[in-house]
PDB file of C-alpha atoms in Angstrom:
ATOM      1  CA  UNK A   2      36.778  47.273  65.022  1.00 91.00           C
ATOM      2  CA  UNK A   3      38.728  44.043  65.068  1.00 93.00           C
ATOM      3  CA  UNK A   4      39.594  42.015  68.451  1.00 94.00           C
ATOM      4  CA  UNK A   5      42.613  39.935  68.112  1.00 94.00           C
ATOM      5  CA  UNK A   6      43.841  37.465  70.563  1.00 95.00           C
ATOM      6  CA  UNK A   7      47.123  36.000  71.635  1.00 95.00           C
ATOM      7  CA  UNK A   8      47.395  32.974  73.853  1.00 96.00           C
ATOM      8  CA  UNK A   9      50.718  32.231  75.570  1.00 96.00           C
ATOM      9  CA  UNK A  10      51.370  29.958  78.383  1.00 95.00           C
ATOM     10  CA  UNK A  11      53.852  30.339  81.326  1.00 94.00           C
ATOM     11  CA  UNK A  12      54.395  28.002  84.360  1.00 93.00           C
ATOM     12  CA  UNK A  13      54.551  29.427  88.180  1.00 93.00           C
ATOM     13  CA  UNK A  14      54.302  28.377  91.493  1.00 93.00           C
ATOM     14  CA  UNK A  15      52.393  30.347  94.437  1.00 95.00           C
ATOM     15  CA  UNK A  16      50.098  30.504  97.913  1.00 95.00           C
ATOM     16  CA  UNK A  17      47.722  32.409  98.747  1.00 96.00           C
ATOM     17  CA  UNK A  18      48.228  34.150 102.228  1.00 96.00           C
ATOM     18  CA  UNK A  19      47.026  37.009 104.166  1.00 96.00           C
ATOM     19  CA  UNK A  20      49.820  38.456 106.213  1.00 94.00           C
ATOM     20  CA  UNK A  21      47.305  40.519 108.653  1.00 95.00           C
ATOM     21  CA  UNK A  22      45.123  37.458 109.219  1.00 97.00           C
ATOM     22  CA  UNK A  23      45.543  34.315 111.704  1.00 97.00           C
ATOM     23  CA  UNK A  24      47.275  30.604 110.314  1.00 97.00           C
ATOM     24  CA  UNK A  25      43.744  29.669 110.913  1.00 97.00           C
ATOM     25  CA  UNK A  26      42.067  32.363 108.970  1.00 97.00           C
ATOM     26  CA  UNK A  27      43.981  31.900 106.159  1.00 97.00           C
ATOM     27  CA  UNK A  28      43.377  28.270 106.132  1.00 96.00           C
ATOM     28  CA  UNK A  29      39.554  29.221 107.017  1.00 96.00           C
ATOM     29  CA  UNK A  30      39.338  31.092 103.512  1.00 96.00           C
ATOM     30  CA  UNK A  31      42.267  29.943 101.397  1.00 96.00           C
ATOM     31  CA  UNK A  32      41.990  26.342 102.326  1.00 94.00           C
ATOM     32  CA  UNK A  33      44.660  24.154 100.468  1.00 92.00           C
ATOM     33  CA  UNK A  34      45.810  27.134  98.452  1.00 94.00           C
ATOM     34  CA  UNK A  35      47.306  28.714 101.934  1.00 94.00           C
ATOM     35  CA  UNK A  36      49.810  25.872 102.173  1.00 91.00           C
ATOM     36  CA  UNK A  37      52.906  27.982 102.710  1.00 89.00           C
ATOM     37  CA  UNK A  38      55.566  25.417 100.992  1.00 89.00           C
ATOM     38  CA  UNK A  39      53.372  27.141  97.424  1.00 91.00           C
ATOM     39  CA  UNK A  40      51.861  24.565  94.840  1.00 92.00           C
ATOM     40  CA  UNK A  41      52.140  25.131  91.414  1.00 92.00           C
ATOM     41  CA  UNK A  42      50.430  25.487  87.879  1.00 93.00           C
ATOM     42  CA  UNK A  43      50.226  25.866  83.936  1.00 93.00           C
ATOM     43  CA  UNK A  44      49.196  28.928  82.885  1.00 95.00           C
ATOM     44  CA  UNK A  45      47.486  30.271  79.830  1.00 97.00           C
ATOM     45  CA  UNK A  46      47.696  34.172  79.596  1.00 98.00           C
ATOM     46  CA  UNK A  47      44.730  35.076  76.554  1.00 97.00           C
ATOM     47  CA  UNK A  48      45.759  38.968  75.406  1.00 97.00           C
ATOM     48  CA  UNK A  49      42.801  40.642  73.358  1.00 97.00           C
ATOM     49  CA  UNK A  50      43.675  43.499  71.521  1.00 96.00           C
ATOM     50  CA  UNK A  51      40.910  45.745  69.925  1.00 95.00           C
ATOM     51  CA  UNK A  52      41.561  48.189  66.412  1.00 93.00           C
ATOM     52  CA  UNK A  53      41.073  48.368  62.727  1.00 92.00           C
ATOM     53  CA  UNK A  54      42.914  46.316  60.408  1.00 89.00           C
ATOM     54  CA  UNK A  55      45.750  48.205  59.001  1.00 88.00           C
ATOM     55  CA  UNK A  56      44.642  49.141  55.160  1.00 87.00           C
ATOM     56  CA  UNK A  57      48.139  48.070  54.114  1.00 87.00           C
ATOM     57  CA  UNK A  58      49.470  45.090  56.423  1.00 82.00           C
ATOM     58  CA  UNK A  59      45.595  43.980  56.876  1.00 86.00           C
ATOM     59  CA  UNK A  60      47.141  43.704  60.372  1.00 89.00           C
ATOM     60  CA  UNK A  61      45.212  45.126  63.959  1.00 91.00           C
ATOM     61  CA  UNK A  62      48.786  44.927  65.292  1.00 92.00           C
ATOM     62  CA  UNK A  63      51.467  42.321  64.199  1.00 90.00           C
ATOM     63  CA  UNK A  64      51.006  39.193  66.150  1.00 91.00           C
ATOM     64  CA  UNK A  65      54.891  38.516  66.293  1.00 91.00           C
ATOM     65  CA  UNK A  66      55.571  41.646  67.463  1.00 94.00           C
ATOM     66  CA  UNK A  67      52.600  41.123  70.709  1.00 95.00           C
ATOM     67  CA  UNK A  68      53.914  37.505  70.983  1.00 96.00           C
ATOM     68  CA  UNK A  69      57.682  39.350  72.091  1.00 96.00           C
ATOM     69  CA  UNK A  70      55.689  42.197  74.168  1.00 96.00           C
ATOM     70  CA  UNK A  71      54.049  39.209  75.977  1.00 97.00           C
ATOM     71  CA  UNK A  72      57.231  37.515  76.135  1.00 97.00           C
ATOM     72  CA  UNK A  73      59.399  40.409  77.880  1.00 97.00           C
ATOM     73  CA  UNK A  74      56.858  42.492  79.759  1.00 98.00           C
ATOM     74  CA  UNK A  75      54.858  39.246  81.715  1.00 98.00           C
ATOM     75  CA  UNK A  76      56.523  35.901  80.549  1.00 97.00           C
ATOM     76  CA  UNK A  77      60.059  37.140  81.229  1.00 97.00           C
ATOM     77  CA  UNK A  78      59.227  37.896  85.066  1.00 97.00           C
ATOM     78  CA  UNK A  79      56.407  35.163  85.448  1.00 96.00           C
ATOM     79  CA  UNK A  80      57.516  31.831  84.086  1.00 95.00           C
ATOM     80  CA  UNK A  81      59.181  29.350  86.177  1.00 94.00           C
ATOM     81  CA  UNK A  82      58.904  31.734  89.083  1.00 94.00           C
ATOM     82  CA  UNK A  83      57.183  32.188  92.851  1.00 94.00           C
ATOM     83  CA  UNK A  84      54.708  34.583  92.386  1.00 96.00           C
ATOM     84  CA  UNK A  85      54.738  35.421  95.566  1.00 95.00           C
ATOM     85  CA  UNK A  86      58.747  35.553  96.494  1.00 95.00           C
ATOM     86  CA  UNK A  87      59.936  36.973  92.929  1.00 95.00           C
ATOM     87  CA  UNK A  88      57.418  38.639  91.107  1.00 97.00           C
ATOM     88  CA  UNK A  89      57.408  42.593  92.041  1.00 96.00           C
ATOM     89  CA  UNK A  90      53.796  43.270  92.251  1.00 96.00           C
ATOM     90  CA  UNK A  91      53.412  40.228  94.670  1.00 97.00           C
ATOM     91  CA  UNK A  92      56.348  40.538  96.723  1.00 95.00           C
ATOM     92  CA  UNK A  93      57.018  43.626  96.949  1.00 94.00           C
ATOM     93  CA  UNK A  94      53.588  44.651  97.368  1.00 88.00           C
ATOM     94  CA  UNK A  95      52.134  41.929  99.070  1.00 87.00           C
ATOM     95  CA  UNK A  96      49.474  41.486  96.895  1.00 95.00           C
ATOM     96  CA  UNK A  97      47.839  37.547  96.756  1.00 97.00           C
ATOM     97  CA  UNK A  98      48.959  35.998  93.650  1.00 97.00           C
ATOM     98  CA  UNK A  99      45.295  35.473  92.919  1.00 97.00           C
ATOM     99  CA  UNK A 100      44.260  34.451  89.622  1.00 97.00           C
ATOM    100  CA  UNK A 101      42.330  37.605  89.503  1.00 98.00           C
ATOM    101  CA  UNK A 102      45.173  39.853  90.647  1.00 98.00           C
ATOM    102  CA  UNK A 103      47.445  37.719  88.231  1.00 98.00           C
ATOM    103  CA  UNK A 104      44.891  39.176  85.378  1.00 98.00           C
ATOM    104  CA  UNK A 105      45.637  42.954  86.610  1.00 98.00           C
ATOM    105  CA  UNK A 106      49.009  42.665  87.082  1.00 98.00           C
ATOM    106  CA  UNK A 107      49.461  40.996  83.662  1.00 98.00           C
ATOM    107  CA  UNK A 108      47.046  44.539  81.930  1.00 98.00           C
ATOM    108  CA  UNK A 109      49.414  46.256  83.682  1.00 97.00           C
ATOM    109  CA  UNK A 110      52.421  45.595  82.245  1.00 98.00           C
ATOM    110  CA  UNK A 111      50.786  45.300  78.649  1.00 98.00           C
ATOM    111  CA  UNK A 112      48.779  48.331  78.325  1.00 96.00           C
ATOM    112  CA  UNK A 113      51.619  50.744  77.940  1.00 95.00           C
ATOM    113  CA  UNK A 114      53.322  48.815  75.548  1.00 93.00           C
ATOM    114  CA  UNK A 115      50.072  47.828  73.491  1.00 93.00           C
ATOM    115  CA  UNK A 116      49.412  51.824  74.002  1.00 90.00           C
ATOM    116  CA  UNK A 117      53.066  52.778  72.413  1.00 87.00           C
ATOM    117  CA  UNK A 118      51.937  50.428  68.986  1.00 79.00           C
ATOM    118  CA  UNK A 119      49.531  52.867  68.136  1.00 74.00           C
ATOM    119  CA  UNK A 120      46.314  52.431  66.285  1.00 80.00           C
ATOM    120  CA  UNK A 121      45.412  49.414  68.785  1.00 91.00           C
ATOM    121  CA  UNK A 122      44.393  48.979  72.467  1.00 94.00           C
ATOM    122  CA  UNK A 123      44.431  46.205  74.796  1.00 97.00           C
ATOM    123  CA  UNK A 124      40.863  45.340  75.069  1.00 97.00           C
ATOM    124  CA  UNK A 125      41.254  42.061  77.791  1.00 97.00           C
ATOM    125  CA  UNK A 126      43.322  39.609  79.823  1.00 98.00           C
ATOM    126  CA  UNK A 127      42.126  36.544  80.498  1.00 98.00           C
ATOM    127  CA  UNK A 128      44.341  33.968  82.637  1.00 98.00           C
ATOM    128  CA  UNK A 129      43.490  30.637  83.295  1.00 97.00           C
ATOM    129  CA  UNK A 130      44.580  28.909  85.845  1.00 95.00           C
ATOM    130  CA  UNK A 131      43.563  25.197  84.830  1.00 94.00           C
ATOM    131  CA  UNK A 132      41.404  24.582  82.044  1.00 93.00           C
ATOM    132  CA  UNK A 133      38.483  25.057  84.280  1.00 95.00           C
ATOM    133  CA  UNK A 134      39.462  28.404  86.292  1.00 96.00           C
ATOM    134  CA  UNK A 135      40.300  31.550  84.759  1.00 97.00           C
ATOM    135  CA  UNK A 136      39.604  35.091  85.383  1.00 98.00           C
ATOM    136  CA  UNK A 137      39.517  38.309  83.139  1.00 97.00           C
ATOM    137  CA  UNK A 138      40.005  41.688  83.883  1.00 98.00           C
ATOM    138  CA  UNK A 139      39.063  44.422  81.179  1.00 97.00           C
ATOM    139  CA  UNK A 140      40.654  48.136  82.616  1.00 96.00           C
ATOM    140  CA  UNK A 141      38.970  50.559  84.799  1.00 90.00           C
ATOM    141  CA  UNK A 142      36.694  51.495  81.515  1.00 66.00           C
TER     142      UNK A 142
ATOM    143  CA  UNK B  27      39.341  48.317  94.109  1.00 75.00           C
ATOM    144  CA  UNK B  28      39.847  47.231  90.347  1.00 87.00           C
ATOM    145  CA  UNK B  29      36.469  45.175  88.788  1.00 94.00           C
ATOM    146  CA  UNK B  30      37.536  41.919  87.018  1.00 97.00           C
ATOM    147  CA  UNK B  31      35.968  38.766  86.436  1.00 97.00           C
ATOM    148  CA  UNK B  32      35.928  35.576  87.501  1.00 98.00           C
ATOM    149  CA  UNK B  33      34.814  32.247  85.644  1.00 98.00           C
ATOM    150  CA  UNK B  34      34.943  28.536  86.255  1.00 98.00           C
ATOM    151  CA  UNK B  35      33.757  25.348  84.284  1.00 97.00           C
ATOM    152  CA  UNK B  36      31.526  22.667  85.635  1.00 97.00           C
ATOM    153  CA  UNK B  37      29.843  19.318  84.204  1.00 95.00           C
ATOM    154  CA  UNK B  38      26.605  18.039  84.089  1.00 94.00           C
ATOM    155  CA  UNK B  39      24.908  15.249  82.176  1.00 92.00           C
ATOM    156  CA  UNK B  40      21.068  15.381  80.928  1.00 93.00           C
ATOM    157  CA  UNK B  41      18.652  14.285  78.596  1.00 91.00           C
ATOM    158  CA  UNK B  42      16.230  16.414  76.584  1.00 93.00           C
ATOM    159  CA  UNK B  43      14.046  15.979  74.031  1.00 94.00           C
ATOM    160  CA  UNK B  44      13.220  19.576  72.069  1.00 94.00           C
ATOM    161  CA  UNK B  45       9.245  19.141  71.308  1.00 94.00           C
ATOM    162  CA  UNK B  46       6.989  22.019  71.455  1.00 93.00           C
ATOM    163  CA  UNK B  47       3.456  21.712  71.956  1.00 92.00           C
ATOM    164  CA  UNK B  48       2.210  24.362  70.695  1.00 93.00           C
ATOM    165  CA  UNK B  49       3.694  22.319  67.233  1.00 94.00           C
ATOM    166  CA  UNK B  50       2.340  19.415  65.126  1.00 95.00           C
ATOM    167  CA  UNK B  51       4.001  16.500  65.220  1.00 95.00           C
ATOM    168  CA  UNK B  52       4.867  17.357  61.666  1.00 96.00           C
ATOM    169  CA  UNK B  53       6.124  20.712  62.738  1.00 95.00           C
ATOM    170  CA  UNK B  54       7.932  19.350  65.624  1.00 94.00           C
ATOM    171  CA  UNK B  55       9.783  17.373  63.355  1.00 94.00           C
ATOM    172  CA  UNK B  56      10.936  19.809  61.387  1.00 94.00           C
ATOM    173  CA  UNK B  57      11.723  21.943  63.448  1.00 94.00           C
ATOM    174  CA  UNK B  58      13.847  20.002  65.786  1.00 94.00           C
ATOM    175  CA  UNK B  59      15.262  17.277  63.388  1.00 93.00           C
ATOM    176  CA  UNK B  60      16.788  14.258  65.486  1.00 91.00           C
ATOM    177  CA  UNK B  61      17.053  16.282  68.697  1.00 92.00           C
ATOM    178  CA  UNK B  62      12.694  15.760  68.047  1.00 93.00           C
ATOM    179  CA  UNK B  63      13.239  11.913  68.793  1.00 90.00           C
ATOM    180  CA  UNK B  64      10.622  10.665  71.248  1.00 90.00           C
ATOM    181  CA  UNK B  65      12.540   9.327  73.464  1.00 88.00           C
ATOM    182  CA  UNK B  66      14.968  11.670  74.201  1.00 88.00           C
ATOM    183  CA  UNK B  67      19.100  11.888  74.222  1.00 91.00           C
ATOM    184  CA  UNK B  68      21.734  13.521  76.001  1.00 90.00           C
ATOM    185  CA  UNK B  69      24.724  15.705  76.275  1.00 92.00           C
ATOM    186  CA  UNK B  70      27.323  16.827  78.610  1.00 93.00           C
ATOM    187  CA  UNK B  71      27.130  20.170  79.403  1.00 95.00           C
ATOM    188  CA  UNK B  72      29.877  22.462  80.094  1.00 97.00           C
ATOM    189  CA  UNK B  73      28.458  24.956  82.098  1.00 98.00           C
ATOM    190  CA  UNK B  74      30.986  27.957  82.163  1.00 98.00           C
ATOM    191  CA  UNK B  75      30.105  30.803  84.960  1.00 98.00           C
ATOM    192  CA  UNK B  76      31.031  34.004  85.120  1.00 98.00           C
ATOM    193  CA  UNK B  77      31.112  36.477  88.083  1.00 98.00           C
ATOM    194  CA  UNK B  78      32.378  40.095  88.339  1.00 97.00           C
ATOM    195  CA  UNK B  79      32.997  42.661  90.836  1.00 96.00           C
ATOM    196  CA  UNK B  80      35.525  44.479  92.970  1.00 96.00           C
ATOM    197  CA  UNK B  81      38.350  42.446  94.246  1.00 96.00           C
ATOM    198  CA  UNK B  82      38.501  42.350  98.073  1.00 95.00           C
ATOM    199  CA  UNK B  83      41.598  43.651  99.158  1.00 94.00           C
ATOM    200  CA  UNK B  84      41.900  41.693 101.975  1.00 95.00           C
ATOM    201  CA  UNK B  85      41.166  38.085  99.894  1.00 96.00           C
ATOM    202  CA  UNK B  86      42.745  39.211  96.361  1.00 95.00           C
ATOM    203  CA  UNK B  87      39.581  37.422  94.907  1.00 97.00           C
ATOM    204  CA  UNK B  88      36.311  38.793  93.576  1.00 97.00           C
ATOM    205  CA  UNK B  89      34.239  35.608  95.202  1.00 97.00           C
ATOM    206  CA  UNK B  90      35.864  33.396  96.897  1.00 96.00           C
ATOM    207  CA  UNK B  91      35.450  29.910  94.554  1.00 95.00           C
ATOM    208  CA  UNK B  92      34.497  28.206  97.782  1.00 95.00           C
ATOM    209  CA  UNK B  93      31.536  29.790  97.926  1.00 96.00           C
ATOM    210  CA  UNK B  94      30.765  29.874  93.958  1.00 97.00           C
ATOM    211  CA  UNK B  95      31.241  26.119  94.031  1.00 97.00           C
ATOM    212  CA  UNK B  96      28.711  25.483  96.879  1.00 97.00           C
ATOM    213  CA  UNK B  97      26.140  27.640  94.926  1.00 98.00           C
ATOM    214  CA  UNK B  98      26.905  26.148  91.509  1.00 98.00           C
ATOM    215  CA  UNK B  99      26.497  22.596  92.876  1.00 98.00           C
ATOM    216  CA  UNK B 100      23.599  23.473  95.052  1.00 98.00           C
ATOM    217  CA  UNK B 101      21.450  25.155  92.746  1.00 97.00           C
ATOM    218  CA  UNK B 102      22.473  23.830  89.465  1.00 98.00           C
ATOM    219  CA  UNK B 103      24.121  20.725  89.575  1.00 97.00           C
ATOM    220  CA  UNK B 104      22.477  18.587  91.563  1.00 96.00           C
ATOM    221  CA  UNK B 105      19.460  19.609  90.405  1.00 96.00           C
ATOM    222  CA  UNK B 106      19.635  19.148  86.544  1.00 96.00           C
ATOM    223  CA  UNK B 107      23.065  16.843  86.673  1.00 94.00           C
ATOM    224  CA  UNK B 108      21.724  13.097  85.745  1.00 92.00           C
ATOM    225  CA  UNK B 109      18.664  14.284  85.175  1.00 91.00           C
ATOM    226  CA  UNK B 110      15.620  14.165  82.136  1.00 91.00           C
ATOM    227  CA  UNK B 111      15.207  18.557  81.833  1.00 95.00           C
ATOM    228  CA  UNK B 112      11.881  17.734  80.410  1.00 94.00           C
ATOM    229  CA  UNK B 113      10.810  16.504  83.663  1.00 94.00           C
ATOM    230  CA  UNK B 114      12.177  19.841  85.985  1.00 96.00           C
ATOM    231  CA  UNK B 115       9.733  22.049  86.859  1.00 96.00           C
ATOM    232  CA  UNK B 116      11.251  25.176  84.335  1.00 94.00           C
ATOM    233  CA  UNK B 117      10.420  23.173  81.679  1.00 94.00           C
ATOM    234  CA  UNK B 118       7.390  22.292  81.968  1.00 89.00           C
ATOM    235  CA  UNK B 119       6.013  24.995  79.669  1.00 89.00           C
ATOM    236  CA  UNK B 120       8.866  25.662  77.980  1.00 91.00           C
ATOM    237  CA  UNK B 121      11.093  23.751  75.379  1.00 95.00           C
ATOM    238  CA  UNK B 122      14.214  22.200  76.801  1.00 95.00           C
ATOM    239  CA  UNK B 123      16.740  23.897  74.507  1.00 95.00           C
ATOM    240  CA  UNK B 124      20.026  25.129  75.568  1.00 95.00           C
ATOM    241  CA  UNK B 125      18.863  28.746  75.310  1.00 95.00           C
ATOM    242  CA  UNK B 126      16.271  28.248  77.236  1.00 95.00           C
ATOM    243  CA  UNK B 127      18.315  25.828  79.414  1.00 96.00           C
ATOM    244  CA  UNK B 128      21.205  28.657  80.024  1.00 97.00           C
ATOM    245  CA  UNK B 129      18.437  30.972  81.067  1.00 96.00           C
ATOM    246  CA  UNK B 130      17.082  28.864  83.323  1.00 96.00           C
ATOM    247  CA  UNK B 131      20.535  28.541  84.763  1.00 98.00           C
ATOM    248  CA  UNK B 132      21.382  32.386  85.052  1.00 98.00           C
ATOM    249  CA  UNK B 133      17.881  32.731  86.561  1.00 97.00           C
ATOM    250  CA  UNK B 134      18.574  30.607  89.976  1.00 97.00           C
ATOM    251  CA  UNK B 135      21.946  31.107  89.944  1.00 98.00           C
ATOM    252  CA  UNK B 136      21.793  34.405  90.429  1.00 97.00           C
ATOM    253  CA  UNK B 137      19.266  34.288  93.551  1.00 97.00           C
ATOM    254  CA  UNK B 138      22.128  31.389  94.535  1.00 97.00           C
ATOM    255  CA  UNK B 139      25.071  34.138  94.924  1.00 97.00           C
ATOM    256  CA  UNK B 140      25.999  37.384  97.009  1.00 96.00           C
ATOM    257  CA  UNK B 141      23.638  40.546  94.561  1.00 94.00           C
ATOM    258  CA  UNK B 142      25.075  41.690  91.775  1.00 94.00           C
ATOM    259  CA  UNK B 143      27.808  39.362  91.056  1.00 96.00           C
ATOM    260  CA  UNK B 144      27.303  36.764  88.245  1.00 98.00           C
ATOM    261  CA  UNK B 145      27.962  38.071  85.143  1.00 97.00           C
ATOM    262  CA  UNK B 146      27.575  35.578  82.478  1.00 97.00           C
ATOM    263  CA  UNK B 147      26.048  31.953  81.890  1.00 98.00           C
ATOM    264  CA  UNK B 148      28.054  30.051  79.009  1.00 97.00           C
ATOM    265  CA  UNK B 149      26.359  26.208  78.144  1.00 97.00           C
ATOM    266  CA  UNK B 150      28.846  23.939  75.825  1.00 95.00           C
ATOM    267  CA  UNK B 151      25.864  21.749  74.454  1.00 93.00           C
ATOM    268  CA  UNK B 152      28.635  20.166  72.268  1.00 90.00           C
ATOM    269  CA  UNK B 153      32.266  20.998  71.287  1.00 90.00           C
ATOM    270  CA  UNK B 154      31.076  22.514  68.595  1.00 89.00           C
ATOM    271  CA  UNK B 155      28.171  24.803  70.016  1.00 93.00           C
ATOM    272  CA  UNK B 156      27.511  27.392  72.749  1.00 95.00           C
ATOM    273  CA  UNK B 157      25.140  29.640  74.190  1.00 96.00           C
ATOM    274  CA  UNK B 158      25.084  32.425  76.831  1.00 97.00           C
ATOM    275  CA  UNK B 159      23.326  34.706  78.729  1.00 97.00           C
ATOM    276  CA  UNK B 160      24.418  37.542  80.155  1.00 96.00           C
ATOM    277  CA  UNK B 161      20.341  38.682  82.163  1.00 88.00           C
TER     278      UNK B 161
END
């Protein structure tokens, strides 16, 4: 088995706020991150995908074809956006536009589509937040 | 909850010198090469942590970085950041390479955090090299 991984980059702006908590709670825990004017940052979404190399392409999947699934299932709703006041699975379900619940949400929306390829599975998302931040989330398995 | 990860970079600056006693000079030598140099040089270490666990659901975060920071800083970087390795007490017995050095790091790191939650110890000696340690 072959892991193959796509990096793509997409700029956002968010806070981090818990609606059932104090101002000074939030502050307490979030500390400059609950600022409720947002802040903002770069990026970089890392999509593994795991499978054999096709015996004809030599291909796991075709990295064109997971640059545009990347493109329209996270980039398309994520970049240049509020995470928290446009992006569903923040604002409509008031989930914190952690890095680690950016890393779910981002599975999420790739897994299907990785699923519907056939012969490959997405094996991890990785987001980093700045160079020195990131978190990774790997499925329920 | 859903279990993900967590992982953030931090610096620190030390000398070593790899020399192993139990070795002859001669052996020592060959063994380490230039890193074998009496006096010593230095890197700066990228040390890349890892924890993992459920995230809260009322935080969004699987440790808050707050509190990975103060352990990091406590436990690791201010003790080994501008420092000679060969002179901390871990090493006293044991070689000052960056395997042994990443260990060393997992080891009181993870009596540093909340049970159960670091997952993985990367050292950058270099650009070009790495090492980790997952217990």
């Amino acid at each position: 088995m072959i892991e193959l991984t796509r990096r793509a980059t997409f700029s956002a702006s968010h806070y981090y706020w818990n609606e059932a908590w104090s101002q000074h709670k939030n502050e307490e825990v979030f500390g400059r991150c609950a600022r409720r004017n947002g802040h903002g940052h770069n990026y970089t979404l890392e999509v593994t995908v795991a499978g054999n190399a096709d015996p004809v392409t030599g291909f796991v999947v075709d990295l064109k074809w997971l640059k545009e699934v990347i493109e329209h299932e996270v980039l398309a709703d994520f970049d240049h956006r509020h995470l928290n006041l446009e992006v569903a699975e923040f604002a409509e379900q008031k989930l914190i536009p952690t890095t680690e619940n950016i890393a779910i949400a981002a599975w999420k929306r790739l897994a299907p589509a990785v699923s519907k390829a056939g012969g490959a599975r997405l094996s991890r998302v990785r987001v980093y937040e700045t160079p020195e931040i990131f978190a990774e989330y790997r499925g329920e398995n | 909850m859903p279990t993900a990860y967590f992982g953030r970079r931090y610096m620190l600056s030390a000398s070593h010198r790899l020399h192993a006693d139990s070795l002859s000079e001669e052996q020592n030598r060959v063994a380490y090469g230039k890193c074998n140099n009496p006096h010593g040089h230095g890197h700066n270490y990228v040390v890349e942590v890892m924890v993992g666990g459920e995230v809260d659901a009322d935080t969004g975060m699987v440790l808050n970085m707050a509190t990975l920071d103060e352990a990091v800083q406590t436990a690791v970087v201010q003790r080994f950041d501008h420092a000679n390795l060969n002179f901390d007490p871990l090493f006293v017995n044991h070689v000052p390479t960056t395997e042994n050095l990443t260990k060393a790091v997992f080891d009181v790191l993870k009596d540093a955090l909340p049970a159960g939650r670091l997952e993985c110890v990367r050292i950058e000696e270099t650009e070009n090299n790495f090492f980790e340690f997952r217990g």
